[in-house]
Amino acid sequence: MSSFKMKVALAPVLALLVLTACDGGVGGKTSLKNTSGPPSPLTFDFFSVDPSPNWNGMKDEVGKVITAKTGITLNGEFAVSGGQDRISLMAASRDYPDIVSPKGELSKLVDAGAMLDLTDLIEQHAPNLKKLYGNSMNRLKYSNEDQSIYVLPTYYAVDQKYFDAGGGFGIQHRVLKELGYPKVRTLQDYENILRAYSEKHPMTDGQPTIPLTLDADNWRIMITVTNPAFLATGAPDDGEYYIDPVTYEAKLHYKRPEEKEYFRWLNRMYNEGLLDQESFVQKSDQYKSKIASGRVLGLIDQDWGYADAEDALKSAGRAEATYSHFPVTLSEDMKDHSFQDTGFVSGWGIGITTSNPDPVRTIQFFDYLASEEGQILMNWGIQGKHYEIKDGKRVIPAEVQDQKTNHASAFQRESGIGLYKNMSGRYGDGVKDSTNNYYTTNFPEQIKASYTQAEKETLQAYGASTWKDLFPNEEEFPVKPWGAAYNMPTPGDSDYNVIFQKTQDIIRKRIPEAVLSSPDQFDAIYDGLIAELNQAGAEKMEKQYTILIQNRVRLWNAD
């Protein structure tokens, strides 16, 4: 249906019917029995704050099987620019979808009373989810004060082991090849490479060559502009904060002196003509269009942010114009922390709202996706069509792998492989099923098979077999006891979120201003940024966040 209004009006009655049908009454645990025979058809409205450009209304091959197995079809709606406004509107109007994936906006819905506690539903109707989360169930609890489970963590997989890198500082393969595969370790190395090639080739296919471009459109500014500042200066990803690993004190990461020097580097790149003059005014579509033209030599991004543009280059037979991944830092004594282990991380995920007409069927849907059968289906597709069994091992045929590598968007839209991974709990890369096969297709042999010839040549030149080989590995860092700070719910009943938004507005205005300024103005603008943040209440906000971090460490390490 196009509106959730009727369901909202019926939600209290439906929720009461579900609970009173249980052995324990309204306060007891659900114990509704599954019916025999094929599942009856049921459609749920689903909203996610993340985009899903290849969503096909579950008419893809995997989606059809999921519906056949569960009876469930999702009427999906996916935000394209963060979804914060939509979540705020839901909370204010009490007009909710049946299922929601709110990411960092969960607290707004919890404060509005929109989310169901999934604890009893998991206990009674979700054996696969219980098995999946195992000893990590403590980490699913919302807070020390409210130990309800409102979402199933979906953005982090259980027992995840990373075998490849998709971020860092990228350079076109053709650039590296022509320059003899030079050393790529520091920002100065990176700058030298972009300068040398662009001076030699000022034009590409009749258009000006762009040494480096950024995507600062809306929330994407964090991915390509501000997050690289802490990664390039030896800090892990904790969103807008740097967390002291000993005291767990939080501060805005922009206050680190090293990061000021990173932004000073961007300022120099801009003033010397190496940074695209349109970096802070272009839209994401324009950014990707430039990449697809083949004239952008370098990127500082995660590969999912420009995958469509790379797909276009591969489909056009121009894989040499796609990108490498290097752990570039301000100086050689710093280490990129991309692979620092967070342990299992909860906080962001998928949940059931009070508007949902059948919470039991919904949790059973999630449970099917978390089953061995469901996990294999979502990751590998359909046996005989997307993969084969040879000598007891799942193998992707060459023609299917070619479609996945060179026509990725079209392949996903038709097959559905990968479209459902954030719709339930999931096992991570490196985890094996009961047949001793990997649950996911992201394991060393398959990753290497998916690389283009251009990637293989570049990796060979740098003595690596995967991009991760170039990065510092997990063993070089301690496990973070707070996980990843950026996915921690924040209180809606304090002034925290108001102050946070003020600081974000300041950052998104002043960082571009500092980068685009003349070099002699940079210090005054950047120092003014820090002063303005403190005037807006940043120090009070940091103290509040410090308490949240310390509480999370206590909750996650409870017996």
Coordinates of C-alpha atoms in Angstrom, one line a residue:
M1 CA 0.0 0.0 0.0
S2 CA 1.1 3.6 -0.6
S3 CA 0.4 4.8 3.0
F4 CA 1.0 3.3 6.4
K5 CA -1.9 5.2 8.0
M6 CA -4.4 2.3 8.3
K7 CA -1.8 0.0 9.7
V8 CA -0.8 2.6 12.3
A9 CA -4.4 2.8 13.5
L10 CA -4.7 -1.0 13.8
A11 CA -1.2 -1.5 15.2
P12 CA -2.1 -1.5 18.9
V13 CA -5.0 -4.0 18.4
L14 CA -2.8 -6.3 16.2
A15 CA 0.1 -6.2 18.7
L16 CA -2.3 -7.1 21.5
L17 CA -3.8 -10.0 19.5
V18 CA -0.3 -11.3 18.8
L19 CA 0.8 -11.1 22.5
T20 CA -2.5 -12.5 24.0
A21 CA -2.3 -15.5 21.7
C22 CA 0.8 -16.5 23.6
D23 CA 0.9 -18.9 26.6
G24 CA 2.0 -16.2 28.9
G25 CA -0.6 -13.5 28.1
V26 CA 0.4 -9.9 27.3
G27 CA 3.5 -10.0 29.4
G28 CA 4.6 -13.6 28.4
K29 CA 6.7 -15.0 25.6
T30 CA 5.2 -15.6 22.2
S31 CA 4.6 -19.2 21.4
L32 CA 2.6 -19.1 18.2
K33 CA 2.9 -22.3 16.1
N34 CA 3.9 -22.4 12.4
T35 CA 1.2 -23.6 10.1
S36 CA 1.8 -26.5 7.8
G37 CA 1.7 -26.3 4.0
P38 CA 3.1 -23.6 1.7
P39 CA 3.4 -20.1 3.4
S40 CA 0.6 -17.8 2.7
P41 CA 1.5 -14.6 0.8
L42 CA 2.1 -11.5 2.8
T43 CA 3.6 -8.1 1.8
F44 CA 5.5 -5.8 4.2
D45 CA 6.4 -2.2 3.7
F46 CA 10.1 -1.8 4.2
F47 CA 12.2 1.5 4.5
S48 CA 16.0 1.8 4.5
V49 CA 18.0 4.9 4.9
D50 CA 20.6 3.4 2.5
P51 CA 20.1 3.5 -1.3
S52 CA 19.7 0.3 -3.3
P53 CA 19.9 1.3 -6.9
N54 CA 19.6 -2.2 -8.2
W55 CA 16.4 -3.1 -6.2
N56 CA 14.0 -4.9 -8.4
G57 CA 11.0 -5.3 -6.1
M58 CA 12.0 -8.9 -5.4
K59 CA 11.4 -9.8 -9.0
D60 CA 15.0 -10.8 -9.3
E61 CA 16.0 -14.5 -9.3
V62 CA 17.0 -14.7 -5.7
G63 CA 14.0 -12.6 -4.6
K64 CA 11.6 -15.0 -6.2
V65 CA 13.1 -17.9 -4.3
I66 CA 12.9 -16.0 -1.0
T67 CA 9.2 -15.2 -1.6
A68 CA 8.5 -18.9 -2.5
K69 CA 10.2 -20.1 0.6
T70 CA 8.7 -17.6 3.1
G71 CA 5.6 -16.2 1.4
I72 CA 7.0 -12.7 2.1
T73 CA 7.3 -9.9 -0.4
L74 CA 8.9 -6.6 0.5
N75 CA 7.5 -3.3 -0.8
G76 CA 10.9 -1.6 -0.5
E77 CA 11.7 2.1 -0.3
F78 CA 15.3 3.2 -0.2
A79 CA 16.6 6.7 0.6
V80 CA 19.1 8.3 -1.7
S81 CA 20.6 10.9 0.6
G82 CA 20.7 9.5 4.1
G83 CA 17.0 9.3 5.1
Q84 CA 17.3 11.4 8.3
D85 CA 14.5 13.7 7.4
R86 CA 12.2 10.7 6.6
I87 CA 12.9 9.0 9.9
S88 CA 12.2 12.3 11.7
L89 CA 8.9 12.6 9.9
M90 CA 8.0 9.0 10.8
A91 CA 8.8 9.6 14.5
A92 CA 6.7 12.9 14.5
S93 CA 3.7 11.5 12.6
R94 CA 3.8 8.0 14.0
D95 CA 3.4 6.7 10.4
Y96 CA 5.7 3.8 10.3
P97 CA 6.6 1.1 7.7
D98 CA 6.3 -2.5 8.9
I99 CA 10.1 -3.0 8.8
V100 CA 12.7 -0.3 9.0
S101 CA 16.5 -0.1 8.7
P102 CA 17.2 3.3 10.3
K103 CA 21.0 3.1 10.7
G104 CA 22.1 6.0 12.9
E105 CA 18.6 7.3 13.4
L106 CA 17.3 4.4 15.5
S107 CA 17.0 6.5 18.7
K108 CA 14.4 8.7 17.2
L109 CA 12.2 5.7 16.6
V110 CA 12.9 4.2 20.0
D111 CA 12.0 7.5 21.7
A112 CA 8.8 7.6 19.7
G113 CA 7.8 4.1 20.8
A114 CA 7.9 2.9 17.2
M115 CA 10.1 -0.2 17.7
L116 CA 9.2 -3.7 19.0
D117 CA 11.5 -5.5 21.4
L118 CA 12.7 -8.5 19.4
T119 CA 14.0 -10.5 22.4
D120 CA 11.1 -12.9 22.9
L121 CA 10.4 -13.2 19.2
I122 CA 14.0 -14.3 18.6
E123 CA 13.8 -16.7 21.6
Q124 CA 10.6 -18.4 20.4
H125 CA 10.7 -18.2 16.6
A126 CA 14.3 -17.6 15.4
P127 CA 16.6 -20.6 16.0
N128 CA 18.9 -19.6 13.2
L129 CA 19.3 -16.1 14.6
K130 CA 20.0 -17.5 18.0
K131 CA 22.7 -19.7 16.6
L132 CA 24.1 -16.9 14.5
Y133 CA 24.5 -14.4 17.3
G134 CA 25.5 -16.9 19.9
N135 CA 27.6 -15.4 22.7
S136 CA 27.2 -11.9 21.1
M137 CA 23.6 -11.4 22.2
N138 CA 24.7 -8.9 24.9
R139 CA 25.8 -6.7 22.1
L140 CA 22.3 -6.6 20.6
K141 CA 20.9 -4.8 23.6
Y142 CA 20.0 -1.2 23.2
S143 CA 21.7 0.2 26.3
N144 CA 22.5 -0.4 29.9
E145 CA 19.2 1.2 31.0
D146 CA 17.1 -0.3 28.2
Q147 CA 18.2 -3.9 27.4
S148 CA 15.6 -4.4 24.7
I149 CA 16.7 -5.7 21.2
Y150 CA 15.3 -3.3 18.7
V151 CA 17.3 -4.2 15.6
L152 CA 19.2 -7.2 14.2
P153 CA 22.7 -6.0 13.4
T154 CA 23.1 -6.2 9.6
Y155 CA 25.9 -3.8 8.8
Y156 CA 28.5 -6.0 10.5
A157 CA 28.7 -9.8 10.0
V158 CA 29.4 -12.4 12.6
D159 CA 33.0 -13.6 12.7
Q160 CA 33.9 -11.4 9.8
K161 CA 37.4 -11.7 8.4
Y162 CA 38.4 -9.2 5.8
F163 CA 40.3 -10.5 2.8
D164 CA 40.3 -7.5 0.6
A165 CA 40.4 -3.7 0.7
G166 CA 38.0 -1.4 -1.1
G167 CA 39.0 1.9 0.3
G168 CA 42.2 4.0 0.7
F169 CA 43.8 6.2 -1.9
G170 CA 43.1 5.1 -5.5
I171 CA 45.2 5.6 -8.6
Q172 CA 44.3 4.4 -12.2
H173 CA 46.2 1.3 -13.2
R174 CA 47.3 2.9 -16.4
V175 CA 48.9 5.8 -14.5
L176 CA 50.9 3.4 -12.3
K177 CA 51.9 1.3 -15.3
E178 CA 53.2 4.2 -17.3
L179 CA 55.2 5.6 -14.4
G180 CA 56.8 2.2 -13.7
Y181 CA 54.8 1.3 -10.6
P182 CA 56.3 3.9 -8.3
K183 CA 56.3 3.8 -4.5
V184 CA 52.9 4.8 -3.0
R185 CA 53.2 5.2 0.7
T186 CA 52.8 8.9 1.8
L187 CA 50.6 11.8 0.7
Q188 CA 53.7 13.2 -1.0
D189 CA 54.2 10.0 -3.0
Y190 CA 50.5 10.2 -4.0
E191 CA 50.8 13.8 -5.0
N192 CA 54.0 13.3 -7.0
I193 CA 52.3 10.5 -9.1
L194 CA 49.2 12.6 -9.9
R195 CA 51.3 15.6 -10.8
A196 CA 53.8 13.7 -13.0
Y197 CA 51.1 12.0 -15.0
S198 CA 48.8 15.0 -15.4
E199 CA 51.7 17.2 -16.6
K200 CA 52.6 14.6 -19.2
H201 CA 48.9 14.1 -20.2
P202 CA 47.0 17.3 -19.6
M203 CA 44.1 16.1 -21.8
T204 CA 42.3 12.7 -21.8
D205 CA 40.1 11.9 -24.8
G206 CA 39.8 15.6 -25.7
Q207 CA 38.9 16.7 -22.1
P208 CA 41.1 18.1 -19.4
T209 CA 42.7 15.5 -17.2
I210 CA 41.6 15.7 -13.5
P211 CA 44.3 14.6 -11.2
L212 CA 42.1 14.2 -8.1
T213 CA 38.4 14.8 -7.4
L214 CA 36.2 14.5 -4.3
D215 CA 32.5 13.9 -3.7
A216 CA 31.3 16.3 -1.0
D217 CA 27.6 16.0 -1.9
N218 CA 25.6 15.8 1.3
W219 CA 26.7 12.9 3.6
R220 CA 29.3 11.8 1.0
I221 CA 31.6 14.6 2.3
M222 CA 32.3 12.3 5.3
I223 CA 33.5 9.4 3.0
T224 CA 35.8 11.3 0.6
V225 CA 36.7 14.5 2.5
T226 CA 36.6 14.1 6.3
N227 CA 37.0 10.4 7.1
P228 CA 40.3 10.2 5.1
A229 CA 41.7 12.7 7.5
F230 CA 41.8 10.3 10.4
L231 CA 42.7 7.3 8.2
A232 CA 45.7 9.2 6.7
T233 CA 46.9 10.2 10.1
G234 CA 46.9 6.9 11.9
A235 CA 43.5 6.8 13.6
P236 CA 40.7 4.2 13.3
D237 CA 37.2 4.9 12.0
D238 CA 35.0 6.1 14.8
G239 CA 32.8 8.4 12.8
E240 CA 33.1 12.0 13.8
Y241 CA 35.1 11.2 16.9
Y242 CA 38.6 10.1 18.0
I243 CA 38.3 7.7 21.0
D244 CA 41.3 7.6 23.4
P245 CA 42.1 3.8 23.6
V246 CA 43.0 4.0 27.3
T247 CA 40.5 6.4 28.9
Y248 CA 37.7 6.0 26.2
E249 CA 37.4 9.8 26.1
A250 CA 35.8 11.1 23.0
K251 CA 36.7 14.2 21.0
L252 CA 35.8 15.4 17.5
H253 CA 38.6 14.0 15.4
Y254 CA 39.2 17.4 13.7
K255 CA 40.8 18.6 16.8
R256 CA 43.8 16.3 16.3
P257 CA 46.8 18.4 15.1
E258 CA 47.7 15.8 12.5
E259 CA 44.4 16.2 10.8
K260 CA 44.9 19.9 10.4
E261 CA 48.0 19.0 8.3
Y262 CA 45.9 16.6 6.2
F263 CA 43.5 19.3 5.3
R264 CA 46.5 21.6 4.7
W265 CA 47.6 19.1 2.1
L266 CA 44.2 19.2 0.4
N267 CA 44.5 23.0 0.4
R268 CA 47.9 22.8 -1.3
M269 CA 46.5 20.3 -3.9
Y270 CA 43.7 22.8 -4.6
N271 CA 45.9 25.8 -5.0
E272 CA 48.4 23.9 -7.2
G273 CA 45.6 22.8 -9.6
L274 CA 45.8 19.1 -8.7
L275 CA 42.4 19.0 -6.9
D276 CA 39.3 19.4 -9.0
Q277 CA 38.0 22.9 -8.7
E278 CA 34.4 21.5 -8.6
S279 CA 35.0 19.1 -5.8
F280 CA 32.8 20.9 -3.3
V281 CA 30.0 22.0 -5.6
Q282 CA 29.4 18.9 -7.8
K283 CA 26.7 16.4 -7.2
S284 CA 27.4 12.7 -6.8
D285 CA 26.1 11.9 -10.3
Q286 CA 28.6 14.5 -11.8
Y287 CA 31.4 13.0 -9.7
K288 CA 30.7 9.5 -11.1
S289 CA 30.2 10.8 -14.6
K290 CA 33.8 12.2 -14.5
I291 CA 35.1 8.9 -13.3
A292 CA 33.3 7.0 -16.0
S293 CA 34.9 9.3 -18.6
G294 CA 38.3 7.9 -17.6
R295 CA 39.9 11.3 -17.0
V296 CA 40.1 11.2 -13.2
L297 CA 43.5 9.9 -12.2
G298 CA 43.0 9.6 -8.4
L299 CA 40.2 9.0 -5.9
I300 CA 40.0 9.0 -2.1
D301 CA 36.9 7.0 -1.6
Q302 CA 35.4 3.6 -0.8
D303 CA 34.8 1.5 -3.9
W304 CA 31.0 1.2 -3.3
G305 CA 30.8 5.0 -3.8
Y306 CA 31.9 4.9 -7.4
A307 CA 31.1 1.3 -8.4
D308 CA 28.7 2.3 -11.1
A309 CA 31.3 4.4 -12.8
E310 CA 33.9 1.6 -12.6
D311 CA 31.3 -0.8 -14.0
A312 CA 30.8 1.6 -17.0
L313 CA 34.6 1.6 -17.6
K314 CA 34.8 -2.2 -17.4
S315 CA 31.9 -2.6 -19.7
A316 CA 33.6 -0.3 -22.2
G317 CA 36.7 -2.4 -22.1
R318 CA 38.7 0.3 -20.2
A319 CA 39.6 -1.6 -17.0
E320 CA 43.0 0.1 -17.1
A321 CA 41.2 3.3 -16.1
T322 CA 39.8 1.8 -12.9
Y323 CA 41.5 2.1 -9.5
S324 CA 44.0 0.6 -7.1
H325 CA 43.8 0.8 -3.3
F326 CA 46.7 2.0 -1.2
P327 CA 47.1 2.8 2.5
V328 CA 48.5 6.3 2.1
T329 CA 49.3 8.3 5.3
L330 CA 50.8 11.7 6.1
S331 CA 54.1 10.2 7.0
E332 CA 55.7 6.8 7.0
D333 CA 55.6 6.5 10.8
M334 CA 51.8 6.4 10.7
K335 CA 49.7 3.3 10.0
D336 CA 46.3 3.1 8.2
H337 CA 43.9 1.6 10.7
S338 CA 41.3 0.4 8.2
F339 CA 41.6 -3.2 9.4
Q340 CA 41.7 -2.7 13.1
D341 CA 39.4 -5.3 14.6
T342 CA 36.2 -4.0 16.2
G343 CA 34.9 -7.4 17.3
F344 CA 31.3 -8.0 16.5
V345 CA 29.5 -4.7 16.2
S346 CA 25.8 -4.0 16.7
G347 CA 23.8 -0.8 16.7
W348 CA 22.8 -0.5 13.1
G349 CA 20.4 -3.0 11.7
I350 CA 16.9 -3.9 10.8
G351 CA 13.9 -3.9 13.1
I352 CA 10.1 -4.4 13.3
T353 CA 7.8 -1.5 14.1
T354 CA 4.6 -1.3 16.1
S355 CA 2.7 -0.9 12.8
N356 CA 3.7 -4.4 11.7
P357 CA 0.6 -6.7 11.3
D358 CA 2.5 -10.0 11.9
P359 CA 5.7 -9.7 13.9
V360 CA 6.0 -13.5 14.1
R361 CA 6.0 -14.0 10.3
T362 CA 8.5 -11.1 10.1
I363 CA 11.0 -12.6 12.5
Q364 CA 10.5 -16.0 10.7
F365 CA 11.4 -14.2 7.5
F366 CA 14.6 -12.8 9.1
D367 CA 15.3 -16.2 10.5
Y368 CA 15.1 -17.9 7.0
L369 CA 17.6 -15.4 5.6
A370 CA 19.9 -16.2 8.6
S371 CA 19.7 -19.9 7.9
E372 CA 22.3 -21.8 6.1
E373 CA 20.0 -22.2 3.0
G374 CA 19.2 -18.5 3.1
Q375 CA 22.8 -17.3 3.5
I376 CA 23.9 -19.4 0.6
L377 CA 21.1 -18.2 -1.6
M378 CA 21.7 -14.5 -0.8
N379 CA 25.5 -14.8 -1.4
W380 CA 25.9 -17.3 -4.1
G381 CA 22.5 -17.4 -5.8
I382 CA 20.9 -20.5 -7.3
Q383 CA 22.7 -23.8 -7.8
G384 CA 23.0 -24.7 -11.4
K385 CA 22.4 -21.1 -12.5
H386 CA 24.9 -19.0 -10.6
Y387 CA 27.2 -21.6 -9.2
E388 CA 28.1 -25.3 -9.5
I389 CA 29.3 -28.0 -7.0
K390 CA 32.6 -29.5 -8.1
D391 CA 34.5 -31.9 -5.8
G392 CA 32.3 -30.8 -3.0
K393 CA 33.1 -27.1 -3.5
R394 CA 30.9 -24.3 -4.7
V395 CA 32.4 -22.8 -7.9
I396 CA 31.2 -19.8 -10.0
P397 CA 31.3 -20.6 -13.7
A398 CA 33.6 -18.4 -15.8
E399 CA 30.7 -16.8 -17.8
V400 CA 28.9 -15.9 -14.6
Q401 CA 32.0 -14.5 -13.0
D402 CA 32.5 -12.3 -16.2
Q403 CA 29.0 -10.9 -15.7
K404 CA 29.7 -10.2 -12.0
T405 CA 33.0 -8.5 -12.8
N406 CA 32.3 -6.5 -15.9
H407 CA 28.6 -5.9 -15.8
A408 CA 28.1 -5.9 -12.0
S409 CA 25.0 -3.6 -11.7
A410 CA 23.0 -5.4 -14.4
F411 CA 24.0 -8.8 -13.0
Q412 CA 22.9 -7.8 -9.5
R413 CA 19.6 -6.4 -10.7
E414 CA 18.7 -9.6 -12.5
S415 CA 20.1 -12.1 -10.1
G416 CA 19.5 -10.4 -6.8
I417 CA 22.8 -11.7 -5.4
G418 CA 24.0 -9.3 -2.7
L419 CA 20.7 -7.3 -2.6
Y420 CA 19.4 -8.9 0.6
K421 CA 22.6 -9.0 2.8
N422 CA 21.4 -6.1 5.0
M423 CA 18.0 -7.6 5.6
S424 CA 18.9 -9.9 8.4
G425 CA 21.8 -11.1 10.5
R426 CA 24.6 -12.7 8.5
Y427 CA 27.8 -14.7 8.7
G428 CA 31.0 -12.9 7.7
D429 CA 33.6 -13.6 5.1
G430 CA 35.8 -16.5 6.1
V431 CA 33.0 -18.4 7.9
K432 CA 32.3 -21.9 6.6
D433 CA 29.0 -23.8 6.5
S434 CA 28.2 -27.4 7.3
T435 CA 29.6 -28.5 3.9
N436 CA 33.0 -26.8 4.6
N437 CA 32.2 -24.2 2.0
Y438 CA 32.4 -20.4 2.6
Y439 CA 29.1 -18.7 3.2
T440 CA 30.2 -15.7 1.1
T441 CA 32.0 -15.4 -2.1
N442 CA 34.6 -13.1 -0.5
F443 CA 37.5 -15.5 0.1
P444 CA 41.0 -15.3 -1.3
E445 CA 40.6 -17.6 -4.3
Q446 CA 37.3 -16.1 -5.4
I447 CA 38.5 -12.5 -4.8
K448 CA 41.5 -13.1 -7.0
A449 CA 39.3 -14.6 -9.7
S450 CA 37.1 -11.5 -9.7
Y451 CA 40.0 -9.1 -10.4
T452 CA 40.5 -7.6 -13.9
Q453 CA 43.7 -8.2 -15.7
A454 CA 44.7 -4.6 -15.0
E455 CA 44.3 -5.2 -11.3
K456 CA 46.3 -8.4 -11.4
E457 CA 49.2 -6.6 -13.2
T458 CA 49.2 -3.8 -10.6
L459 CA 49.1 -6.2 -7.7
Q460 CA 51.9 -8.3 -9.1
A461 CA 54.0 -5.2 -9.6
Y462 CA 53.7 -4.4 -5.9
G463 CA 54.3 -7.9 -4.7
A464 CA 50.7 -8.5 -3.6
S465 CA 47.9 -10.9 -4.4
T466 CA 45.0 -8.9 -3.0
W467 CA 44.6 -5.2 -2.1
K468 CA 44.5 -6.0 1.6
D469 CA 48.1 -7.3 1.3
L470 CA 49.2 -3.7 1.0
F471 CA 47.5 -2.6 4.2
P472 CA 48.5 -3.1 7.9
N473 CA 46.6 -6.2 9.1
E474 CA 44.5 -6.8 12.1
E475 CA 47.3 -8.4 14.2
E476 CA 49.1 -5.1 14.3
F477 CA 46.4 -3.4 16.4
P478 CA 44.5 -4.3 19.6
V479 CA 40.8 -5.1 19.3
K480 CA 38.6 -2.1 20.0
P481 CA 36.4 -2.8 23.1
W482 CA 33.8 -0.3 22.0
G483 CA 33.5 -1.6 18.5
A484 CA 32.9 1.2 16.0
A485 CA 31.7 4.4 17.7
Y486 CA 29.9 5.7 14.7
N487 CA 27.0 3.2 15.0
M488 CA 26.2 3.8 18.6
P489 CA 22.6 5.1 19.4
T490 CA 22.6 8.6 20.9
P491 CA 20.0 9.8 23.4
G492 CA 17.0 11.7 22.0
D493 CA 16.0 13.1 25.4
S494 CA 19.0 15.4 25.7
D495 CA 20.5 18.3 23.8
Y496 CA 23.2 16.0 22.4
N497 CA 21.6 15.7 18.9
V498 CA 20.9 19.4 18.7
I499 CA 24.6 20.2 19.4
F500 CA 25.8 17.4 17.1
Q501 CA 23.8 18.9 14.2
K502 CA 25.2 22.4 14.9
T503 CA 28.7 21.0 14.8
Q504 CA 28.0 19.1 11.5
D505 CA 26.7 22.3 9.9
I506 CA 29.9 24.1 11.0
I507 CA 32.2 21.3 9.7
R508 CA 30.5 21.0 6.4
K509 CA 30.8 24.8 5.9
R510 CA 34.3 25.5 7.3
I511 CA 36.2 22.4 6.0
P512 CA 35.5 23.3 2.3
E513 CA 36.3 26.9 3.1
A514 CA 39.6 26.0 4.6
V515 CA 40.5 23.7 1.7
L516 CA 39.5 26.3 -0.9
S517 CA 41.3 29.2 0.8
S518 CA 44.6 30.7 -0.1
P519 CA 47.5 29.1 1.8
D520 CA 48.0 32.2 3.9
Q521 CA 44.4 32.1 5.2
F522 CA 44.3 28.4 6.0
D523 CA 45.5 28.5 9.6
A524 CA 43.1 31.3 10.6
I525 CA 40.1 29.5 9.0
Y526 CA 41.0 26.1 10.5
D527 CA 41.7 27.5 14.0
G528 CA 38.4 29.4 13.7
L529 CA 36.6 26.1 12.9
I530 CA 37.8 24.6 16.2
A531 CA 36.8 27.7 18.1
E532 CA 33.4 27.8 16.5
L533 CA 32.8 24.1 17.3
N534 CA 33.6 24.7 21.0
Q535 CA 31.3 27.8 21.0
A536 CA 28.5 25.6 19.6
G537 CA 28.8 23.2 22.6
A538 CA 31.3 20.6 21.2
E539 CA 33.0 20.1 24.6
K540 CA 29.7 19.3 26.3
M541 CA 28.8 16.9 23.5
E542 CA 32.1 15.2 23.7
K543 CA 31.7 14.6 27.4
Q544 CA 28.2 13.1 26.8
Y545 CA 29.7 10.8 24.1
T546 CA 32.5 9.8 26.4
I547 CA 29.9 8.5 28.9
L548 CA 28.1 6.6 26.1
I549 CA 31.4 4.9 25.0
Q550 CA 32.2 4.0 28.5
N551 CA 28.8 2.5 29.1
R552 CA 29.0 0.5 25.9
V553 CA 32.3 -1.0 27.0
R554 CA 30.6 -2.0 30.3
L555 CA 27.5 -3.4 28.6
W556 CA 29.4 -5.4 26.0
N557 CA 31.8 -6.9 28.5
A558 CA 29.0 -7.9 31.0
D559 CA 28.9 -11.5 32.1

